[in-house]
């Protein structure tokens, strides 16, 4: 059974701080790891990672995958109050291998204080 | 481009009543997913469609849940009868194919009293 564990489950920091969110996983046949941001409604896509060691960046957010150690991190630099959200990590198997769809972690609830 | 549309956004029912949720995916997206998200948890997959075919419904509680995707576009998820433990947000997502980015709808928040 696929498993995704995120840490910390909640985090409170001040505006301007840098945060690192962690995601470790166990999957039958790994295809990709995805990060989503969820505010009060639907999760919105941030990154899809398939290759180890290649950093993906979008503005102040970046993410990297380590397929050997089975984890990924999501970094947010110079945090703003608008970054407050639940950040979800999910993994997907290759077709025919393990669970279908995405297997999500419980998320990290990030709160940015002004 | 319109996103994934879901309705209703909120639904409150009494236990043992039936309920149905509707999803209209992004145009051209052949793959459609239904997820259930309990409070404080990540979404959990219920069923995946490729066009009109349900290719994975192993997580769908078939004694009370059913889903359909007639004509491979809109989809409906039904619960009959609802139980207290069914209270959750039901999310629909679509993509151009398995392994592609999934776009989520706003969800339907179900409260069973």
PDB file of C-alpha atoms in Angstrom:
ATOM      1  CA  UNK A   1       0.000   0.000   0.000  1.00  0.00           C
ATOM      2  CA  UNK A   2       1.350   3.401  -0.988  1.00  0.00           C
ATOM      3  CA  UNK A   3       2.109   5.762   1.866  1.00  0.00           C
ATOM      4  CA  UNK A   4       2.963   9.462   2.081  1.00  0.00           C
ATOM      5  CA  UNK A   5       4.094  11.119   5.310  1.00  0.00           C
ATOM      6  CA  UNK A   6       4.438  14.867   5.593  1.00  0.00           C
ATOM      7  CA  UNK A   7       6.142  16.848   8.298  1.00  0.00           C
ATOM      8  CA  UNK A   8       5.618  18.988  10.151  1.00  0.00           C
ATOM      9  CA  UNK A   9       1.828  18.734  10.270  1.00  0.00           C
ATOM     10  CA  UNK A  10       1.627  22.393  11.199  1.00  0.00           C
ATOM     11  CA  UNK A  11       4.036  25.297  11.176  1.00  0.00           C
ATOM     12  CA  UNK A  12       3.752  28.925  12.260  1.00  0.00           C
ATOM     13  CA  UNK A  13       6.394  31.421  11.106  1.00  0.00           C
ATOM     14  CA  UNK A  14       6.738  35.154  10.623  1.00  0.00           C
ATOM     15  CA  UNK A  15       6.508  36.931   7.314  1.00  0.00           C
ATOM     16  CA  UNK A  16       9.885  36.958   5.588  1.00  0.00           C
ATOM     17  CA  UNK A  17      11.046  33.662   7.052  1.00  0.00           C
ATOM     18  CA  UNK A  18      12.106  30.705   4.908  1.00  0.00           C
ATOM     19  CA  UNK A  19      10.333  27.393   5.443  1.00  0.00           C
ATOM     20  CA  UNK A  20      11.071  23.825   4.395  1.00  0.00           C
ATOM     21  CA  UNK A  21       8.277  21.283   4.198  1.00  0.00           C
ATOM     22  CA  UNK A  22       9.077  17.583   4.100  1.00  0.00           C
ATOM     23  CA  UNK A  23       7.489  14.658   2.337  1.00  0.00           C
ATOM     24  CA  UNK A  24       8.585  11.024   2.541  1.00  0.00           C
ATOM     25  CA  UNK A  25       6.923   8.234   0.637  1.00  0.00           C
ATOM     26  CA  UNK A  26       6.643   4.525   0.001  1.00  0.00           C
ATOM     27  CA  UNK A  27       5.191   3.449  -3.320  1.00  0.00           C
ATOM     28  CA  UNK A  28       5.050   0.217  -5.259  1.00  0.00           C
ATOM     29  CA  UNK A  29       6.258   1.611  -8.576  1.00  0.00           C
ATOM     30  CA  UNK A  30       7.039   5.303  -8.415  1.00  0.00           C
ATOM     31  CA  UNK A  31       6.009   7.508 -11.296  1.00  0.00           C
ATOM     32  CA  UNK A  32       5.860  11.043  -9.933  1.00  0.00           C
ATOM     33  CA  UNK A  33       5.581  13.177  -6.821  1.00  0.00           C
ATOM     34  CA  UNK A  34       3.388  16.236  -6.791  1.00  0.00           C
ATOM     35  CA  UNK A  35       2.965  19.238  -4.521  1.00  0.00           C
ATOM     36  CA  UNK A  36      -0.330  21.078  -4.180  1.00  0.00           C
ATOM     37  CA  UNK A  37      -1.369  24.191  -2.276  1.00  0.00           C
ATOM     38  CA  UNK A  38      -4.821  24.094  -0.700  1.00  0.00           C
ATOM     39  CA  UNK A  39      -6.424  27.187   0.719  1.00  0.00           C
ATOM     40  CA  UNK A  40     -10.103  27.045   1.550  1.00  0.00           C
ATOM     41  CA  UNK A  41     -11.099  25.234  -1.579  1.00  0.00           C
ATOM     42  CA  UNK A  42      -9.563  23.051  -4.275  1.00  0.00           C
ATOM     43  CA  UNK A  43      -5.908  21.997  -4.239  1.00  0.00           C
ATOM     44  CA  UNK A  44      -3.929  23.947  -6.815  1.00  0.00           C
ATOM     45  CA  UNK A  45      -0.975  22.389  -8.562  1.00  0.00           C
ATOM     46  CA  UNK A  46       2.538  23.557  -7.701  1.00  0.00           C
ATOM     47  CA  UNK A  47       5.096  21.039  -8.955  1.00  0.00           C
ATOM     48  CA  UNK A  48       5.445  17.599 -10.476  1.00  0.00           C
ATOM     49  CA  UNK A  49       8.757  15.848  -9.847  1.00  0.00           C
ATOM     50  CA  UNK A  50       9.865  12.712 -11.624  1.00  0.00           C
ATOM     51  CA  UNK A  51      13.663  12.856 -11.677  1.00  0.00           C
ATOM     52  CA  UNK A  52      15.996  12.857  -8.734  1.00  0.00           C
ATOM     53  CA  UNK A  53      18.158  15.862  -7.999  1.00  0.00           C
ATOM     54  CA  UNK A  54      16.511  18.298 -10.389  1.00  0.00           C
ATOM     55  CA  UNK A  55      15.132  21.355  -8.653  1.00  0.00           C
ATOM     56  CA  UNK A  56      11.897  22.852  -9.847  1.00  0.00           C
ATOM     57  CA  UNK A  57      11.375  26.557  -9.156  1.00  0.00           C
ATOM     58  CA  UNK A  58       8.476  28.930  -9.394  1.00  0.00           C
ATOM     59  CA  UNK A  59       9.127  32.346  -7.920  1.00  0.00           C
ATOM     60  CA  UNK A  60       9.802  31.956  -4.219  1.00  0.00           C
ATOM     61  CA  UNK A  61       8.856  28.271  -4.226  1.00  0.00           C
ATOM     62  CA  UNK A  62      11.173  25.439  -5.110  1.00  0.00           C
ATOM     63  CA  UNK A  63      11.137  21.689  -4.730  1.00  0.00           C
ATOM     64  CA  UNK A  64      13.515  18.802  -5.149  1.00  0.00           C
ATOM     65  CA  UNK A  65      13.158  15.040  -5.148  1.00  0.00           C
ATOM     66  CA  UNK A  66      15.505  12.373  -3.795  1.00  0.00           C
ATOM     67  CA  UNK A  67      14.414   9.020  -5.240  1.00  0.00           C
ATOM     68  CA  UNK A  68      17.125   7.106  -3.422  1.00  0.00           C
ATOM     69  CA  UNK A  69      16.059   8.311   0.009  1.00  0.00           C
ATOM     70  CA  UNK A  70      12.378   8.502  -0.998  1.00  0.00           C
ATOM     71  CA  UNK A  71      11.653  12.062   0.000  1.00  0.00           C
ATOM     72  CA  UNK A  72      11.013  15.511  -1.318  1.00  0.00           C
ATOM     73  CA  UNK A  73      11.184  18.992   0.148  1.00  0.00           C
ATOM     74  CA  UNK A  74       9.269  22.131  -0.676  1.00  0.00           C
ATOM     75  CA  UNK A  75      11.015  25.408   0.111  1.00  0.00           C
ATOM     76  CA  UNK A  76       9.366  28.774   0.370  1.00  0.00           C
ATOM     77  CA  UNK A  77      11.629  31.799   0.758  1.00  0.00           C
ATOM     78  CA  UNK A  78      10.653  35.298   1.927  1.00  0.00           C
ATOM     79  CA  UNK A  79       7.253  34.006   3.033  1.00  0.00           C
ATOM     80  CA  UNK A  80       4.172  36.211   2.729  1.00  0.00           C
ATOM     81  CA  UNK A  81       0.807  36.013   4.460  1.00  0.00           C
ATOM     82  CA  UNK A  82      -0.670  34.788   1.178  1.00  0.00           C
ATOM     83  CA  UNK A  83       1.452  31.656   1.489  1.00  0.00           C
ATOM     84  CA  UNK A  84      -0.690  30.539   4.412  1.00  0.00           C
ATOM     85  CA  UNK A  85      -2.345  27.305   3.308  1.00  0.00           C
ATOM     86  CA  UNK A  86      -2.207  23.546   3.590  1.00  0.00           C
ATOM     87  CA  UNK A  87       0.538  22.109   1.403  1.00  0.00           C
ATOM     88  CA  UNK A  88      -0.210  18.619   0.155  1.00  0.00           C
ATOM     89  CA  UNK A  89       2.288  16.103  -1.141  1.00  0.00           C
ATOM     90  CA  UNK A  90       1.092  13.244  -3.333  1.00  0.00           C
ATOM     91  CA  UNK A  91       2.639  10.362  -5.244  1.00  0.00           C
ATOM     92  CA  UNK A  92       1.487   8.473  -8.306  1.00  0.00           C
ATOM     93  CA  UNK A  93       2.323   4.914  -9.375  1.00  0.00           C
ATOM     94  CA  UNK A  94       3.061   3.781 -12.882  1.00  0.00           C
ATOM     95  CA  UNK A  95       0.048   2.179 -14.598  1.00  0.00           C
ATOM     96  CA  UNK A  96      -0.624  -1.280 -13.248  1.00  0.00           C
ATOM     97  CA  UNK A  97       1.570  -0.779 -10.207  1.00  0.00           C
ATOM     98  CA  UNK A  98      -0.131  -0.177  -6.888  1.00  0.00           C
ATOM     99  CA  UNK A  99      -2.799   2.380  -6.182  1.00  0.00           C
ATOM    100  CA  UNK A 100      -4.448   4.302  -8.947  1.00  0.00           C
ATOM    101  CA  UNK A 101      -4.859   8.059  -8.824  1.00  0.00           C
ATOM    102  CA  UNK A 102      -2.831  10.073  -6.359  1.00  0.00           C
ATOM    103  CA  UNK A 103      -1.972   9.021  -2.808  1.00  0.00           C
ATOM    104  CA  UNK A 104      -1.870  12.112  -0.630  1.00  0.00           C
ATOM    105  CA  UNK A 105      -0.236  12.874   2.687  1.00  0.00           C
ATOM    106  CA  UNK A 106      -2.148  14.626   5.440  1.00  0.00           C
ATOM    107  CA  UNK A 107      -0.633  17.961   4.503  1.00  0.00           C
ATOM    108  CA  UNK A 108       1.355  20.639   6.309  1.00  0.00           C
ATOM    109  CA  UNK A 109      -0.757  23.496   7.632  1.00  0.00           C
ATOM    110  CA  UNK A 110       1.445  26.576   7.201  1.00  0.00           C
ATOM    111  CA  UNK A 111       0.527  29.841   8.890  1.00  0.00           C
ATOM    112  CA  UNK A 112       2.463  33.010   8.101  1.00  0.00           C
ATOM    113  CA  UNK A 113       2.089  35.698  10.737  1.00  0.00           C
ATOM    114  CA  UNK A 114       2.529  39.351   9.712  1.00  0.00           C
TER     115      UNK A 114
ATOM    116  CA  UNK B   1     -10.402  28.276 -19.928  1.00  0.00           C
ATOM    117  CA  UNK B   2     -13.085  27.133 -17.496  1.00  0.00           C
ATOM    118  CA  UNK B   3     -11.928  24.944 -14.656  1.00  0.00           C
ATOM    119  CA  UNK B   4     -13.528  21.861 -13.181  1.00  0.00           C
ATOM    120  CA  UNK B   5     -17.071  22.663 -12.125  1.00  0.00           C
ATOM    121  CA  UNK B   6     -18.798  20.948  -9.239  1.00  0.00           C
ATOM    122  CA  UNK B   7     -22.230  21.323  -7.735  1.00  0.00           C
ATOM    123  CA  UNK B   8     -23.623  21.781  -5.256  1.00  0.00           C
ATOM    124  CA  UNK B   9     -20.910  23.509  -3.248  1.00  0.00           C
ATOM    125  CA  UNK B  10     -22.535  22.617   0.043  1.00  0.00           C
ATOM    126  CA  UNK B  11     -25.072  19.992   1.027  1.00  0.00           C
ATOM    127  CA  UNK B  12     -26.606  19.230   4.395  1.00  0.00           C
ATOM    128  CA  UNK B  13     -28.752  16.126   4.742  1.00  0.00           C
ATOM    129  CA  UNK B  14     -30.008  13.800   7.421  1.00  0.00           C
ATOM    130  CA  UNK B  15     -28.594  10.325   7.708  1.00  0.00           C
ATOM    131  CA  UNK B  16     -30.216   7.651   5.571  1.00  0.00           C
ATOM    132  CA  UNK B  17     -31.087  10.228   2.901  1.00  0.00           C
ATOM    133  CA  UNK B  18     -29.664   9.965  -0.615  1.00  0.00           C
ATOM    134  CA  UNK B  19     -27.356  12.608  -2.079  1.00  0.00           C
ATOM    135  CA  UNK B  20     -25.738  13.220  -5.453  1.00  0.00           C
ATOM    136  CA  UNK B  21     -22.803  15.311  -6.568  1.00  0.00           C
ATOM    137  CA  UNK B  22     -22.136  16.501 -10.083  1.00  0.00           C
ATOM    138  CA  UNK B  23     -18.847  17.235 -11.828  1.00  0.00           C
ATOM    139  CA  UNK B  24     -18.095  18.784 -15.209  1.00  0.00           C
ATOM    140  CA  UNK B  25     -14.414  18.331 -16.088  1.00  0.00           C
ATOM    141  CA  UNK B  26     -12.245  20.616 -18.151  1.00  0.00           C
ATOM    142  CA  UNK B  27     -13.072  20.285 -21.825  1.00  0.00           C
ATOM    143  CA  UNK B  28     -10.925  17.655 -23.493  1.00  0.00           C
ATOM    144  CA  UNK B  29      -9.904  15.951 -20.263  1.00  0.00           C
ATOM    145  CA  UNK B  30     -10.577  12.256 -20.683  1.00  0.00           C
ATOM    146  CA  UNK B  31      -9.526  11.237 -17.183  1.00  0.00           C
ATOM    147  CA  UNK B  32     -11.781  12.083 -14.283  1.00  0.00           C
ATOM    148  CA  UNK B  33     -11.252  11.360 -10.579  1.00  0.00           C
ATOM    149  CA  UNK B  34     -13.458  11.506  -7.512  1.00  0.00           C
ATOM    150  CA  UNK B  35     -11.703  12.023  -4.178  1.00  0.00           C
ATOM    151  CA  UNK B  36     -13.003  12.286  -0.635  1.00  0.00           C
ATOM    152  CA  UNK B  37     -11.244  14.573   1.822  1.00  0.00           C
ATOM    153  CA  UNK B  38     -11.935  14.253   5.529  1.00  0.00           C
ATOM    154  CA  UNK B  39     -11.087  17.095   7.875  1.00  0.00           C
ATOM    155  CA  UNK B  40      -7.363  17.321   8.501  1.00  0.00           C
ATOM    156  CA  UNK B  41      -6.551  14.649   5.927  1.00  0.00           C
ATOM    157  CA  UNK B  42      -5.369  14.595   2.360  1.00  0.00           C
ATOM    158  CA  UNK B  43      -7.790  13.600  -0.420  1.00  0.00           C
ATOM    159  CA  UNK B  44      -8.391   9.865  -0.891  1.00  0.00           C
ATOM    160  CA  UNK B  45      -9.211   8.445  -4.283  1.00  0.00           C
ATOM    161  CA  UNK B  46     -12.659   6.896  -4.692  1.00  0.00           C
ATOM    162  CA  UNK B  47     -12.801   6.199  -8.422  1.00  0.00           C
ATOM    163  CA  UNK B  48     -11.028   7.005 -11.677  1.00  0.00           C
ATOM    164  CA  UNK B  49     -12.609   7.167 -15.121  1.00  0.00           C
ATOM    165  CA  UNK B  50     -10.956   6.952 -18.498  1.00  0.00           C
ATOM    166  CA  UNK B  51     -13.636   8.383 -20.757  1.00  0.00           C
ATOM    167  CA  UNK B  52     -16.807   6.576 -19.701  1.00  0.00           C
ATOM    168  CA  UNK B  53     -15.036   3.535 -18.251  1.00  0.00           C
ATOM    169  CA  UNK B  54     -14.404   3.195 -14.534  1.00  0.00           C
ATOM    170  CA  UNK B  55     -10.865   1.800 -14.535  1.00  0.00           C
ATOM    171  CA  UNK B  56     -10.312   1.793 -10.779  1.00  0.00           C
ATOM    172  CA  UNK B  57     -13.132   1.797  -8.249  1.00  0.00           C
ATOM    173  CA  UNK B  58     -11.464  -0.385  -5.642  1.00  0.00           C
ATOM    174  CA  UNK B  59     -11.708   2.356  -2.992  1.00  0.00           C
ATOM    175  CA  UNK B  60     -15.394   3.061  -3.619  1.00  0.00           C
ATOM    176  CA  UNK B  61     -17.684   1.670  -0.869  1.00  0.00           C
ATOM    177  CA  UNK B  62     -19.972  -0.094  -3.284  1.00  0.00           C
ATOM    178  CA  UNK B  63     -22.694  -0.918  -0.820  1.00  0.00           C
ATOM    179  CA  UNK B  64     -23.790   2.710  -0.707  1.00  0.00           C
ATOM    180  CA  UNK B  65     -21.725   4.636  -3.250  1.00  0.00           C
ATOM    181  CA  UNK B  66     -22.183   4.634  -6.998  1.00  0.00           C
ATOM    182  CA  UNK B  67     -20.794   6.726  -9.818  1.00  0.00           C
ATOM    183  CA  UNK B  68     -21.389   7.159 -13.478  1.00  0.00           C
ATOM    184  CA  UNK B  69     -19.878   9.075 -16.343  1.00  0.00           C
ATOM    185  CA  UNK B  70     -22.276   8.843 -19.218  1.00  0.00           C
ATOM    186  CA  UNK B  71     -20.852   9.900 -22.586  1.00  0.00           C
ATOM    187  CA  UNK B  72     -17.436  10.312 -21.001  1.00  0.00           C
ATOM    188  CA  UNK B  73     -17.904  13.928 -19.956  1.00  0.00           C
ATOM    189  CA  UNK B  74     -19.942  14.864 -16.855  1.00  0.00           C
ATOM    190  CA  UNK B  75     -19.921  12.565 -13.882  1.00  0.00           C
ATOM    191  CA  UNK B  76     -22.236  11.976 -10.945  1.00  0.00           C
ATOM    192  CA  UNK B  77     -21.338  10.466  -7.590  1.00  0.00           C
ATOM    193  CA  UNK B  78     -24.200   9.185  -5.465  1.00  0.00           C
ATOM    194  CA  UNK B  79     -24.503   8.039  -1.870  1.00  0.00           C
ATOM    195  CA  UNK B  80     -27.568   6.077  -0.802  1.00  0.00           C
ATOM    196  CA  UNK B  81     -28.180   5.970   2.078  1.00  0.00           C
ATOM    197  CA  UNK B  82     -25.807   8.512   3.624  1.00  0.00           C
ATOM    198  CA  UNK B  83     -24.219   7.827   6.999  1.00  0.00           C
ATOM    199  CA  UNK B  84     -22.755  10.221   9.550  1.00  0.00           C
ATOM    200  CA  UNK B  85     -19.230   9.171   8.588  1.00  0.00           C
ATOM    201  CA  UNK B  86     -19.783  10.303   5.010  1.00  0.00           C
ATOM    202  CA  UNK B  87     -19.448  13.938   6.071  1.00  0.00           C
ATOM    203  CA  UNK B  88     -16.469  15.212   4.074  1.00  0.00           C
ATOM    204  CA  UNK B  89     -15.498  17.293   1.066  1.00  0.00           C
ATOM    205  CA  UNK B  90     -15.938  15.439  -2.213  1.00  0.00           C
ATOM    206  CA  UNK B  91     -13.461  16.622  -4.821  1.00  0.00           C
ATOM    207  CA  UNK B  92     -13.555  16.020  -8.540  1.00  0.00           C
ATOM    208  CA  UNK B  93     -10.399  16.316 -10.629  1.00  0.00           C
ATOM    209  CA  UNK B  94      -9.635  15.890 -14.298  1.00  0.00           C
ATOM    210  CA  UNK B  95      -6.566  15.495 -16.462  1.00  0.00           C
ATOM    211  CA  UNK B  96      -5.609  14.796 -20.044  1.00  0.00           C
ATOM    212  CA  UNK B  97      -4.448  11.360 -19.004  1.00  0.00           C
ATOM    213  CA  UNK B  98      -3.004   9.293 -16.204  1.00  0.00           C
ATOM    214  CA  UNK B  99       0.268  10.774 -15.002  1.00  0.00           C
ATOM    215  CA  UNK B 100      -0.694  14.238 -16.176  1.00  0.00           C
ATOM    216  CA  UNK B 101      -1.375  17.189 -13.926  1.00  0.00           C
ATOM    217  CA  UNK B 102      -4.732  16.885 -12.203  1.00  0.00           C
ATOM    218  CA  UNK B 103      -6.922  19.968 -11.937  1.00  0.00           C
ATOM    219  CA  UNK B 104      -9.306  19.995  -9.006  1.00  0.00           C
ATOM    220  CA  UNK B 105     -12.768  21.441  -8.710  1.00  0.00           C
ATOM    221  CA  UNK B 106     -13.894  23.461  -5.675  1.00  0.00           C
ATOM    222  CA  UNK B 107     -15.459  20.421  -4.063  1.00  0.00           C
ATOM    223  CA  UNK B 108     -18.803  19.684  -2.445  1.00  0.00           C
ATOM    224  CA  UNK B 109     -18.864  19.912   1.328  1.00  0.00           C
ATOM    225  CA  UNK B 110     -21.289  17.291   2.616  1.00  0.00           C
ATOM    226  CA  UNK B 111     -22.622  17.377   6.164  1.00  0.00           C
ATOM    227  CA  UNK B 112     -24.688  14.416   7.322  1.00  0.00           C
ATOM    228  CA  UNK B 113     -26.736  15.085  10.467  1.00  0.00           C
TER     229      UNK B 113
END
